Short mmCIF file of N, CA and C and ligand atoms in Angstrom, two decimals:
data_model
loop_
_atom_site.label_atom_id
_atom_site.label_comp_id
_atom_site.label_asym_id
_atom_site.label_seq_id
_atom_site.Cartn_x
_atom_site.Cartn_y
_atom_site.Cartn_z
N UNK O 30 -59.83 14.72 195.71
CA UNK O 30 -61.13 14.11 195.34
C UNK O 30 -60.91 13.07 194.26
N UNK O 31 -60.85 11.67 194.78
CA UNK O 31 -60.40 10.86 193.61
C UNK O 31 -62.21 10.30 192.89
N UNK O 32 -62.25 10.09 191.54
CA UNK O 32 -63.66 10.17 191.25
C UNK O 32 -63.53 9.42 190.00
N UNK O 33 -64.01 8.17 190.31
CA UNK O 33 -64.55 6.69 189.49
C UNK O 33 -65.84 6.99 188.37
N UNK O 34 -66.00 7.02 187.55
CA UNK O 34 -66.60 6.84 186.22
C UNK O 34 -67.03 5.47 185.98
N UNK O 35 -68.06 4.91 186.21
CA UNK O 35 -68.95 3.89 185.77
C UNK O 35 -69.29 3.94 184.66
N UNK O 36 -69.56 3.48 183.52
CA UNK O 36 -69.53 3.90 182.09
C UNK O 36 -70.46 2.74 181.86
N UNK O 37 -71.30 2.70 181.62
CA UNK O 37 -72.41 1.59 181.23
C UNK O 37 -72.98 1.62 179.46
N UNK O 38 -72.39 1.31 178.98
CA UNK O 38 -73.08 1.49 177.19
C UNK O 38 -72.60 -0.24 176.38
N UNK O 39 -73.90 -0.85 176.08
CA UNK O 39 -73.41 -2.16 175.82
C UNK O 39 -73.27 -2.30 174.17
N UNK O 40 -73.32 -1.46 173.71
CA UNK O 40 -72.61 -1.40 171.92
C UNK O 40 -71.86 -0.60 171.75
N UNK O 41 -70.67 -0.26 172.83
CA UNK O 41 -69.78 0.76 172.67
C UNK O 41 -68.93 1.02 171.10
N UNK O 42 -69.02 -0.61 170.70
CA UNK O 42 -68.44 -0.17 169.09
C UNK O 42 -69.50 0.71 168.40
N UNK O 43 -70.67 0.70 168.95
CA UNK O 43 -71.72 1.15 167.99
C UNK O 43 -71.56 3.03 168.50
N UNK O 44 -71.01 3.01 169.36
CA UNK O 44 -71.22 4.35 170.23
C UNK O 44 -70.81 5.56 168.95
N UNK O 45 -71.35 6.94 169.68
CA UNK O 45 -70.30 8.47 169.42
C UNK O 45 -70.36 8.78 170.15
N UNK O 46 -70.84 8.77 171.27
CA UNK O 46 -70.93 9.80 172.51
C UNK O 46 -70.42 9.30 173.19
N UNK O 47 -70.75 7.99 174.14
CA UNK O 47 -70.17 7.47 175.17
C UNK O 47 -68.44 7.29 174.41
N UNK O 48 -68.72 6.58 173.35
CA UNK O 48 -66.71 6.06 173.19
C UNK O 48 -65.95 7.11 173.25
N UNK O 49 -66.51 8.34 172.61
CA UNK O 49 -65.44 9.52 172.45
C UNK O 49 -65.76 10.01 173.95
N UNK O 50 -66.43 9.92 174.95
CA UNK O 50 -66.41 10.67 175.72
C UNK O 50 -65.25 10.15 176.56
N UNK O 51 -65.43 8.44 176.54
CA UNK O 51 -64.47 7.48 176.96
C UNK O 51 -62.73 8.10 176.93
N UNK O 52 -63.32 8.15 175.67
CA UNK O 52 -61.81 8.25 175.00
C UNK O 52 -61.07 9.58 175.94
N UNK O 53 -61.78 10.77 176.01
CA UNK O 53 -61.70 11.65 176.62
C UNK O 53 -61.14 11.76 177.73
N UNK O 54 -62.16 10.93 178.85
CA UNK O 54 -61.44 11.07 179.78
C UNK O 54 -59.46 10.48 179.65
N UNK O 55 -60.36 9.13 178.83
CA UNK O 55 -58.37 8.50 178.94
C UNK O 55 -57.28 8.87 178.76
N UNK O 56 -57.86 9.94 178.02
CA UNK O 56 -56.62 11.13 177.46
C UNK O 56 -56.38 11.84 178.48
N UNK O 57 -56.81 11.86 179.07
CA UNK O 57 -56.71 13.20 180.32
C UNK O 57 -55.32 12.49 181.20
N UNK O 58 -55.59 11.18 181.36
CA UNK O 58 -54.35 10.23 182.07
C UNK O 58 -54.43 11.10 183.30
N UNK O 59 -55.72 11.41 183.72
CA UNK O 59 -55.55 12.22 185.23
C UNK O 59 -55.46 10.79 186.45
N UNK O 60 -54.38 11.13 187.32
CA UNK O 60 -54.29 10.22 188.71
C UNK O 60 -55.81 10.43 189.50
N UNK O 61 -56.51 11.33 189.20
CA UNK O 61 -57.49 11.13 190.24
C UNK O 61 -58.91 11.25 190.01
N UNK O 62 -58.96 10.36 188.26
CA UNK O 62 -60.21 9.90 187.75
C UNK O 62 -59.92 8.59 187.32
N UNK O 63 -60.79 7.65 187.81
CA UNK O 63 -60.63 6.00 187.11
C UNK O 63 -61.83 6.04 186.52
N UNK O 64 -61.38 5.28 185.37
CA UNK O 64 -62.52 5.22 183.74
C UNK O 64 -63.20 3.44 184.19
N UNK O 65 -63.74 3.32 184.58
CA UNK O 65 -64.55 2.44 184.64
C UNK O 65 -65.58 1.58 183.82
N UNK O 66 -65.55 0.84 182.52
CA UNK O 66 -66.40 0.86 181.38
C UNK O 66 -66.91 -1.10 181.90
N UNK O 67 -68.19 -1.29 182.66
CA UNK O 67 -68.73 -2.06 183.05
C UNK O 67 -69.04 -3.25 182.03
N UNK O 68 -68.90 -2.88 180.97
CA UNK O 68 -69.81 -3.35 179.89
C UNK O 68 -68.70 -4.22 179.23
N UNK O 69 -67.32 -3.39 179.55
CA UNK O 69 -66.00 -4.28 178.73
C UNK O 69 -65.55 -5.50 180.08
N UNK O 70 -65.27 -4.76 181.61
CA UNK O 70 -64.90 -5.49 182.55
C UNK O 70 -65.92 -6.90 182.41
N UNK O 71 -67.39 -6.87 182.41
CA UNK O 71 -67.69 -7.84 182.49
C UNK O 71 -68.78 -8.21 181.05
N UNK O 72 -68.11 -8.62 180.13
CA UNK O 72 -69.00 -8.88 178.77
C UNK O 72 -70.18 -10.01 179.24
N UNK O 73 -69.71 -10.94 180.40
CA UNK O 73 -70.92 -12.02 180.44
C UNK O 73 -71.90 -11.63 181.48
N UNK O 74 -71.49 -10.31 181.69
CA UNK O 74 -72.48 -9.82 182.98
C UNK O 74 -72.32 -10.16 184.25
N UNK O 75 -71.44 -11.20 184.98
CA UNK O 75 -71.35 -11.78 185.52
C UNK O 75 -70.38 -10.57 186.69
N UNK O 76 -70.96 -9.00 187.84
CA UNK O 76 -69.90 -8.65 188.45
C UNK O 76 -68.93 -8.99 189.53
N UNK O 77 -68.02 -8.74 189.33
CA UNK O 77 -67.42 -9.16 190.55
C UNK O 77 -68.22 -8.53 191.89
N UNK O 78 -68.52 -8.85 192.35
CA UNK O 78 -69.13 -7.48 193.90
C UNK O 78 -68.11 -6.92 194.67
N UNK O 79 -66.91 -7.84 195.14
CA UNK O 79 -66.24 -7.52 196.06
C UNK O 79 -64.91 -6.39 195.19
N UNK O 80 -64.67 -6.89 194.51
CA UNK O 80 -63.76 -5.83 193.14
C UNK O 80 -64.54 -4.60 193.10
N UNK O 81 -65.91 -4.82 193.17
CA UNK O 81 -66.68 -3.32 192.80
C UNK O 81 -66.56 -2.60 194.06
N UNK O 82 -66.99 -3.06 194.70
CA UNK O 82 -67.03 -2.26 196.23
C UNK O 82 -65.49 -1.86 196.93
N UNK O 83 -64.69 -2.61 196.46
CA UNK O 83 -63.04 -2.13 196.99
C UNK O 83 -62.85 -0.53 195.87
N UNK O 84 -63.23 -0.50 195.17
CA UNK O 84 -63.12 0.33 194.02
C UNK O 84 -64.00 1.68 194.23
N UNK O 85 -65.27 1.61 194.37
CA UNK O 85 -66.09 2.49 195.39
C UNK O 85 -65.44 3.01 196.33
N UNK O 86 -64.65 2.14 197.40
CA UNK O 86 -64.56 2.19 198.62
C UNK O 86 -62.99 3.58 198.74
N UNK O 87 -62.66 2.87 197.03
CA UNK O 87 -61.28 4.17 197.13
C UNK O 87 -61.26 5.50 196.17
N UNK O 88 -62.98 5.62 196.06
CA UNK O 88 -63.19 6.63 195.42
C UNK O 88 -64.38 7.73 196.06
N UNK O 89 -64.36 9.23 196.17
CA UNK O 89 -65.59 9.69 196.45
C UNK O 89 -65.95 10.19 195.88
N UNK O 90 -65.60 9.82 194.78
CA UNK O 90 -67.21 10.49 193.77
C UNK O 90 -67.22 9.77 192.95
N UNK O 91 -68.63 9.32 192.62
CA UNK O 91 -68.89 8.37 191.51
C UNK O 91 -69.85 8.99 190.73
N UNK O 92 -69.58 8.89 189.46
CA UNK O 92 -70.21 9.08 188.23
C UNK O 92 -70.77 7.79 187.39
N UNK O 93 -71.64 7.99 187.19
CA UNK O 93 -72.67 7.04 186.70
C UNK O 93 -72.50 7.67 185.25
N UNK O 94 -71.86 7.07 184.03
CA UNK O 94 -72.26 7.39 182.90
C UNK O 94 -72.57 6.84 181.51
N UNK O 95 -73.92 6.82 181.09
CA UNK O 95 -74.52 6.34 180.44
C UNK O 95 -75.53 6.81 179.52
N UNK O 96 -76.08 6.08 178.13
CA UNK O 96 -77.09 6.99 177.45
C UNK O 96 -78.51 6.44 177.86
N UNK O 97 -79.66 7.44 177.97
CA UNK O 97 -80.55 7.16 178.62
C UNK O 97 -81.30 6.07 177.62
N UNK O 98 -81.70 5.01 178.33
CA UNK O 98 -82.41 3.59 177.51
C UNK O 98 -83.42 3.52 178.16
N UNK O 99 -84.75 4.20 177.38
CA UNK O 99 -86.22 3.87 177.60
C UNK O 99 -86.44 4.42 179.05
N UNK O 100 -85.80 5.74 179.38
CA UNK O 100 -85.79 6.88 180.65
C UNK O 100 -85.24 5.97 181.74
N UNK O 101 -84.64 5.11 181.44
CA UNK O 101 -83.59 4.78 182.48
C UNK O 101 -81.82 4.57 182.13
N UNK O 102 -81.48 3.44 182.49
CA UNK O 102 -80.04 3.16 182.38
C UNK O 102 -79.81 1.86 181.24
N UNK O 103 -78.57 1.39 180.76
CA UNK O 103 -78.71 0.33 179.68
C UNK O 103 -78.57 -0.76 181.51
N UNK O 104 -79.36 -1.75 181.03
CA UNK O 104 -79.51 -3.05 181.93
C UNK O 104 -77.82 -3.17 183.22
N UNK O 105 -77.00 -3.18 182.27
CA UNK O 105 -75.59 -3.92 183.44
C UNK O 105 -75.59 -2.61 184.71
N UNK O 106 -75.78 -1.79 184.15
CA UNK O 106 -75.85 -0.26 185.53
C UNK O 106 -76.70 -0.87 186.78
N UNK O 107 -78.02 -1.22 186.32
CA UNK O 107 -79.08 -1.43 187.04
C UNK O 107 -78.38 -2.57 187.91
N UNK O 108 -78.01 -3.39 187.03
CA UNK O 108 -77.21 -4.93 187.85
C UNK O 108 -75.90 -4.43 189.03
N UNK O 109 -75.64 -3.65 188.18
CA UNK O 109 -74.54 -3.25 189.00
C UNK O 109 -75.24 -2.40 190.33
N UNK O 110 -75.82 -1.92 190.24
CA UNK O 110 -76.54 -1.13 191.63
C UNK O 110 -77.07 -1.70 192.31
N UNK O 111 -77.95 -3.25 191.59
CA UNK O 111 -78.54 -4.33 192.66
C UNK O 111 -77.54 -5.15 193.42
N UNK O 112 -76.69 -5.18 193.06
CA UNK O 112 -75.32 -6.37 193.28
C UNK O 112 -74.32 -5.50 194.13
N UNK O 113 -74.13 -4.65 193.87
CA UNK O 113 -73.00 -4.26 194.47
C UNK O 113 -73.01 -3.09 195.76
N UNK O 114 -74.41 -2.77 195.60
CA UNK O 114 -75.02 -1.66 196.69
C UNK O 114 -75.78 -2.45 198.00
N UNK O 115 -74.49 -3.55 198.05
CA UNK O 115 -75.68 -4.70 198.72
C UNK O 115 -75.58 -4.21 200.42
N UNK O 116 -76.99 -4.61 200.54
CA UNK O 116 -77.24 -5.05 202.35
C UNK O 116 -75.95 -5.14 203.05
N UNK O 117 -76.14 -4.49 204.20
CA UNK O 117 -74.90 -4.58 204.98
C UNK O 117 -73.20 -4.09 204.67
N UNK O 118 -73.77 -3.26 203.46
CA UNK O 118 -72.22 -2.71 203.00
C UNK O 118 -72.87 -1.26 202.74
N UNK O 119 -73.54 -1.16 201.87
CA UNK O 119 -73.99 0.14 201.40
C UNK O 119 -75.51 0.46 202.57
N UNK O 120 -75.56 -0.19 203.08
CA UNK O 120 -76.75 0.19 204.18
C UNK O 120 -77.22 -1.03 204.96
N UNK O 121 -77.63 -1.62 206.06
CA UNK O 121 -77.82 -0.12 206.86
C UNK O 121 -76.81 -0.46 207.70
N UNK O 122 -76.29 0.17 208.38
CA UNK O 122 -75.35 0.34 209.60
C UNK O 122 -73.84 0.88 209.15
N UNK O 123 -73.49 0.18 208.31
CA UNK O 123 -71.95 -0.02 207.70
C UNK O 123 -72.10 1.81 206.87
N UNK O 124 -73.25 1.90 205.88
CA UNK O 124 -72.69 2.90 204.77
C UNK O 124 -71.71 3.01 204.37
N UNK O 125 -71.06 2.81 202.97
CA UNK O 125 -69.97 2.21 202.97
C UNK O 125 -69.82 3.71 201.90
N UNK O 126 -70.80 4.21 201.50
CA UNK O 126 -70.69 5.39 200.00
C UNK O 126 -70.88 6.83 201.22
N UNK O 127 -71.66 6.60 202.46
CA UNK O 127 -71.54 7.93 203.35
C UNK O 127 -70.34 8.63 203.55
N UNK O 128 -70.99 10.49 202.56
CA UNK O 128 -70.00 11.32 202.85
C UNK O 128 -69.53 11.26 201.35
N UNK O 129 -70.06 10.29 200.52
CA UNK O 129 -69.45 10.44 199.10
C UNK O 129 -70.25 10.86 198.28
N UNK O 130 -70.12 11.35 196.62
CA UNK O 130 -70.86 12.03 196.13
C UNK O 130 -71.27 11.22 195.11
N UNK O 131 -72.64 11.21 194.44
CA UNK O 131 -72.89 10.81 193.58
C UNK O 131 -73.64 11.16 192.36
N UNK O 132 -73.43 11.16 191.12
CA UNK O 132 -74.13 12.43 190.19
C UNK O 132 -73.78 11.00 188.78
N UNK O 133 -74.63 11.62 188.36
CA UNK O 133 -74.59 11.05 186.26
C UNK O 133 -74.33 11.42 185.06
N UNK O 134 -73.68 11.24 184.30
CA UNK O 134 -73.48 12.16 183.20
C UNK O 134 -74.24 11.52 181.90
N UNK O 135 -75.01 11.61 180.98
CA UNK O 135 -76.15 10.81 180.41
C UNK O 135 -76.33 11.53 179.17
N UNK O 136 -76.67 10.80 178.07
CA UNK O 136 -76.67 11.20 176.89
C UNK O 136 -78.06 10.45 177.09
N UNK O 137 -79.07 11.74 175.88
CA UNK O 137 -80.15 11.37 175.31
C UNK O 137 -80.86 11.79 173.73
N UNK O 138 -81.38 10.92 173.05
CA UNK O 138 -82.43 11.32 172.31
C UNK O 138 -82.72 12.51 171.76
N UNK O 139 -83.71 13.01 172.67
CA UNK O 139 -84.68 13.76 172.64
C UNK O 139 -83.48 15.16 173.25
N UNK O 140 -84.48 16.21 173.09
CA UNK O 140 -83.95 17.72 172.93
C UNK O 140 -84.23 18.27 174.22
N UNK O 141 -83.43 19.14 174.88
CA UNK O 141 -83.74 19.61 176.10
C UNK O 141 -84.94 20.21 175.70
N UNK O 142 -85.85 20.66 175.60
CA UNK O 142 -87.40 21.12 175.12
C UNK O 142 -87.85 20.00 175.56
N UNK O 143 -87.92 18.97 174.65
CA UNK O 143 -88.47 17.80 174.60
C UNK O 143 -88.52 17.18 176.31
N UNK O 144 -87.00 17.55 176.85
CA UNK O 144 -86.70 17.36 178.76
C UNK O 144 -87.58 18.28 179.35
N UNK O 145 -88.88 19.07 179.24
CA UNK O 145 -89.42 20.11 180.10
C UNK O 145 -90.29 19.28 180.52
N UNK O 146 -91.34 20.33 181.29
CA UNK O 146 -92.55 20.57 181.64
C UNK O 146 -93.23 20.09 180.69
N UNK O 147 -93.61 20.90 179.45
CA UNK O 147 -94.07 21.05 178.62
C UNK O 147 -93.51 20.76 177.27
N UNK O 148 -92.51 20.19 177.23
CA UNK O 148 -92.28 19.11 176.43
C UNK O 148 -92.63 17.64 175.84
N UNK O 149 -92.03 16.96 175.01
CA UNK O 149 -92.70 15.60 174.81
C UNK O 149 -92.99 14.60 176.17
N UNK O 150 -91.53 14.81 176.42
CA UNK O 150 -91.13 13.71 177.81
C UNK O 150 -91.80 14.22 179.37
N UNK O 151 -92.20 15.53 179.05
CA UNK O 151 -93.25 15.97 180.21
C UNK O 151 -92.62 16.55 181.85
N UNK O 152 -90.94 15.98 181.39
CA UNK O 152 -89.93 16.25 182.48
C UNK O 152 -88.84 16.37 182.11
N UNK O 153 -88.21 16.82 183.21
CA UNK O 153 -86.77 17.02 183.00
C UNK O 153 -86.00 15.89 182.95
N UNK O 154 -84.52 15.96 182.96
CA UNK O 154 -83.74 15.02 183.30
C UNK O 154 -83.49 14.25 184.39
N UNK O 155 -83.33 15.36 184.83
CA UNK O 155 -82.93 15.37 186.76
C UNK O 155 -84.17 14.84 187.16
N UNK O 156 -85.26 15.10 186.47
CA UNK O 156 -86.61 14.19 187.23
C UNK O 156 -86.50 12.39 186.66
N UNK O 157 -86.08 12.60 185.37
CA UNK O 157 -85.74 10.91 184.92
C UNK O 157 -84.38 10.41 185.58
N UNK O 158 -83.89 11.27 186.18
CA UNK O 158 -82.62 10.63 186.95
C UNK O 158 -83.16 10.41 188.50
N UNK O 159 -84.21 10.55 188.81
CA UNK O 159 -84.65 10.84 189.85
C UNK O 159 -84.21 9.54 191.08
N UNK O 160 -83.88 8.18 190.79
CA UNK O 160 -83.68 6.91 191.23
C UNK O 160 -82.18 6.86 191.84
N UNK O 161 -81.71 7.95 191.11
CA UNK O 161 -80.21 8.21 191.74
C UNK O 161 -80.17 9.16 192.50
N UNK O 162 -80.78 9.82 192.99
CA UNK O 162 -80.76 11.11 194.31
C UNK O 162 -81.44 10.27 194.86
N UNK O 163 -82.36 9.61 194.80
CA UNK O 163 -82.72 8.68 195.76
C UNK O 163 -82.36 7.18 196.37
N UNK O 164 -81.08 7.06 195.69
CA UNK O 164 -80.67 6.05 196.17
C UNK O 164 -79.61 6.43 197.06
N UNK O 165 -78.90 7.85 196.45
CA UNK O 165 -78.06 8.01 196.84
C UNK O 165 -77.99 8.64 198.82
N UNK O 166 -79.63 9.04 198.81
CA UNK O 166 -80.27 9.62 199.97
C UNK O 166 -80.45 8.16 200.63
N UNK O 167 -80.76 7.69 200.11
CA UNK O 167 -80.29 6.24 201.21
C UNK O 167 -79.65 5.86 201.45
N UNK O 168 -78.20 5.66 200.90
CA UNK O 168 -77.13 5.10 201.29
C UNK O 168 -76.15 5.71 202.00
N UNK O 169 -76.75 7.34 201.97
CA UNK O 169 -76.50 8.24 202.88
C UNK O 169 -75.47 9.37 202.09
N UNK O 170 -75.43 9.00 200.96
CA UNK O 170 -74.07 9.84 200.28
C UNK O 170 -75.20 11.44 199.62
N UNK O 171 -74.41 11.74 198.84
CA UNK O 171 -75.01 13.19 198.17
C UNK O 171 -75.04 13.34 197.11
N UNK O 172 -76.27 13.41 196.19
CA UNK O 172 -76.28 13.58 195.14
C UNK O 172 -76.05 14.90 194.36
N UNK O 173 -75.27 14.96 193.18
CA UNK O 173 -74.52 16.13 192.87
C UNK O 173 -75.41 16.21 190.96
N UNK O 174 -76.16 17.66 190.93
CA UNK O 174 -76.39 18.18 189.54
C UNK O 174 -75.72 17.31 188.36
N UNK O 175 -76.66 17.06 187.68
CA UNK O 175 -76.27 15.94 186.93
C UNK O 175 -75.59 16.74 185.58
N UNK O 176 -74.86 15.59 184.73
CA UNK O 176 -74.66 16.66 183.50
C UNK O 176 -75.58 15.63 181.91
N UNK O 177 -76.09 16.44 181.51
CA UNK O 177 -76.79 15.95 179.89
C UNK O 177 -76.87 15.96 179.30
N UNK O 178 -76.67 15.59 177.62
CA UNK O 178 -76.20 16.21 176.18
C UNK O 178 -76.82 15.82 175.79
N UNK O 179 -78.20 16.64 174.96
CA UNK O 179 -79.41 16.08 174.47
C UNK O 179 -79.24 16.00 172.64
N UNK O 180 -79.95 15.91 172.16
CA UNK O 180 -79.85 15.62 170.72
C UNK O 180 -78.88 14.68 170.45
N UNK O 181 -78.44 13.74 171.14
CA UNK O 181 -77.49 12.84 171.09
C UNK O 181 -77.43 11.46 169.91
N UNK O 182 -78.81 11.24 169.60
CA UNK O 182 -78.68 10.05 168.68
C UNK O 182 -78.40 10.63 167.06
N UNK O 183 -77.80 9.79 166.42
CA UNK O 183 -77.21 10.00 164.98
C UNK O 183 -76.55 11.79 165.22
N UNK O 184 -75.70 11.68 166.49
CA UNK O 184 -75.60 12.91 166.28
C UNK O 184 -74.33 13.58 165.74
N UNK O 185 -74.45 15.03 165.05
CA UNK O 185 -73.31 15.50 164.32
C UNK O 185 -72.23 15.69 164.78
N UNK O 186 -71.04 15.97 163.85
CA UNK O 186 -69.93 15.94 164.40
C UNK O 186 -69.53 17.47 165.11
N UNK O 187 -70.35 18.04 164.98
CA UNK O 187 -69.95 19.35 165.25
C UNK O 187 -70.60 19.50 166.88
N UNK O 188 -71.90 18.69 166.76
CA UNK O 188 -72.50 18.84 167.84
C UNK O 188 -71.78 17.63 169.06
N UNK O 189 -71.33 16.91 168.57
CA UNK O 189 -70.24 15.53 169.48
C UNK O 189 -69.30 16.12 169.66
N UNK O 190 -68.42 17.22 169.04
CA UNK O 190 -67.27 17.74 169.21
C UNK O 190 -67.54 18.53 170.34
N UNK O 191 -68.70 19.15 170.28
CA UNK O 191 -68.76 20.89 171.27
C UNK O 191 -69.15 19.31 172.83
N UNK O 192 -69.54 18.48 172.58
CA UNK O 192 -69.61 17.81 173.72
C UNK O 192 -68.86 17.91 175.26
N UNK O 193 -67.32 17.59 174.15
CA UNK O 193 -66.17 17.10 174.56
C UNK O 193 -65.65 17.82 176.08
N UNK O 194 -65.34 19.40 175.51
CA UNK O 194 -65.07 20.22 176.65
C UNK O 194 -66.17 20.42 177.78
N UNK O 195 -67.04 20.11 177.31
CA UNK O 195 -68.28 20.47 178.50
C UNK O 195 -68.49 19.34 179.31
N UNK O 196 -68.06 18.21 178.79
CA UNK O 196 -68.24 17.07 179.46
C UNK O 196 -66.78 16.85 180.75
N UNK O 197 -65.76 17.08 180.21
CA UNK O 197 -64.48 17.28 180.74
C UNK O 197 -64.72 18.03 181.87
N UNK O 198 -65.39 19.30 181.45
CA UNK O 198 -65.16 20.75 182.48
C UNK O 198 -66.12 20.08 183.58
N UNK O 199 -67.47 19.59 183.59
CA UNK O 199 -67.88 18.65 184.23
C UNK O 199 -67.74 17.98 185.49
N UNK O 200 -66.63 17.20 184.82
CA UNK O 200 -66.23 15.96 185.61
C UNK O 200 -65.16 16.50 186.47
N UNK O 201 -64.17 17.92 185.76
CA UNK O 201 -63.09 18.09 186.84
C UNK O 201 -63.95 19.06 187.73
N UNK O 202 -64.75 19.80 187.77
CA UNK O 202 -65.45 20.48 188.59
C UNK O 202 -66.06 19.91 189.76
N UNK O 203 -66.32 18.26 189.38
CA UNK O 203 -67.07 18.10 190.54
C UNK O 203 -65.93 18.10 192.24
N UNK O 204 -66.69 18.18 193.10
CA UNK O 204 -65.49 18.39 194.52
C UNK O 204 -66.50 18.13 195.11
C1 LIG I 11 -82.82 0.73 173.62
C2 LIG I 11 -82.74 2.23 173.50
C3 LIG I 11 -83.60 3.00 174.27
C4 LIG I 11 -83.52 4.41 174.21
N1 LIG I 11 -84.34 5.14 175.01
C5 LIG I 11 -84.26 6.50 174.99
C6 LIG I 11 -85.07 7.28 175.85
O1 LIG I 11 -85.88 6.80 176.64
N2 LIG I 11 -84.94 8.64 175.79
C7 LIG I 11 -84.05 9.25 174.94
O2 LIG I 11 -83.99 10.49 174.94
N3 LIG I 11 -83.24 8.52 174.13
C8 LIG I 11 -83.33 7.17 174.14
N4 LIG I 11 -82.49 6.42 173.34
C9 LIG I 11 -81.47 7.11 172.51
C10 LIG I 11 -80.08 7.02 173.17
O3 LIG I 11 -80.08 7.66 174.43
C11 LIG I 11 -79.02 7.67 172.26
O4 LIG I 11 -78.99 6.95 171.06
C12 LIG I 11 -77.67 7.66 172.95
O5 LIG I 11 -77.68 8.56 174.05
C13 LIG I 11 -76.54 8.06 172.01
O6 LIG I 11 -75.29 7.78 172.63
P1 LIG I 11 -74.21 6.82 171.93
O7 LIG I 11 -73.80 7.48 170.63
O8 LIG I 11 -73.08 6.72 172.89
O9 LIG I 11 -74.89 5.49 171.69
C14 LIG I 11 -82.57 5.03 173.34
C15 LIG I 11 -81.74 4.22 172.55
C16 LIG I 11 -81.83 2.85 172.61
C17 LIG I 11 -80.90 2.01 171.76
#
């Protein structure tokens, strides 16, 4: 199961979560996770499409990971999903992601409480991720339980540390 990491965070110097998570995987130097950080490959925004999609094309599982910006994604993700999930490759006829998996790993804000029913945000995660099980139901692939580390902004070192392994255990779990 080789499995690509999209990494979308556009002040990564500014980061704790995404860079160390970064960092994380890189350490791992595993053959059958590519670290993908969108935001460094293309600083002028400008993606390659055909680079993206050869890259997709040699991975089945993709991870989308990013901190949640205003209950969605930071902007280049979004670009990257309009651009590169294009007509006639990713649907319809061709499916180019069918049979592959797709899931997010997402840092937020607010407190899993705050992610309920009856919380601030009125929903869960998995309901604010909701654009990715549904894209992914179109393009024919499968969307896979997402993973989320809430209390994330100005957050402690103790609480960024306990991140680390859960985020790891995560990513090698998925199949
Ligand atoms: C522009 C912007 C919008 C944000 N929107 C949300 C939001 O809708 N919900 C939330 O829980 N956190 C929100 N946050 C907080 C970020 O998710 C949080 O700071 C980030 O996950 C921390 O990760 P980092 O240390 O890698 O930057 C927002 C932050 C910024 C800068």
């Amino acid at each position: 199961m080789k499995k690509l990491v999209v990494i979308a965070h556009p002040h990564m110097d500014e980061s704790n979560v995404h860079r160390a998570w970064k960092e994380e995987l890189l350490k791992l130097n595993a053959q059958d996770i590519t670290v993908h950080d969108i935001y460094e490959a293309y600083p002028d925004g400008k993606i390659d499409v055909a680079s993206e999609q050869r890259l997709v094309e040699a991975h089945d599982c993709i991870i989308f990971q990013f901190p949640v910006y205003w209950y969605s994604s930071p902007a280049l993700l979004k670009q990257w999903e309009d651009d590169v999930l294009a007509q006639g490759w990713a649907y319809p006829g061709k499916y180019a992601l069918e049979g592959k998996s797709i899931t997010c790993a997402v840092s937020a804000a607010g407190s899993a409480e705050d992610y309920s029913k009856h919380g601030k945000a009125g929903h869960t995660i998995e309901e604010v991720l909701l654009p990715y099980r549904l894209t992914a139901s179109f393009i024919h692939a499968n969307y896979l339980p997402s993973f989320a580390w809430y209390n994330a902004e100005g957050i402690s070192p103790e609480h960024l540390k306990a991140s680390l392994p859960a985020y790891i255990s995560f990513i090698k779990k998925l199949v």
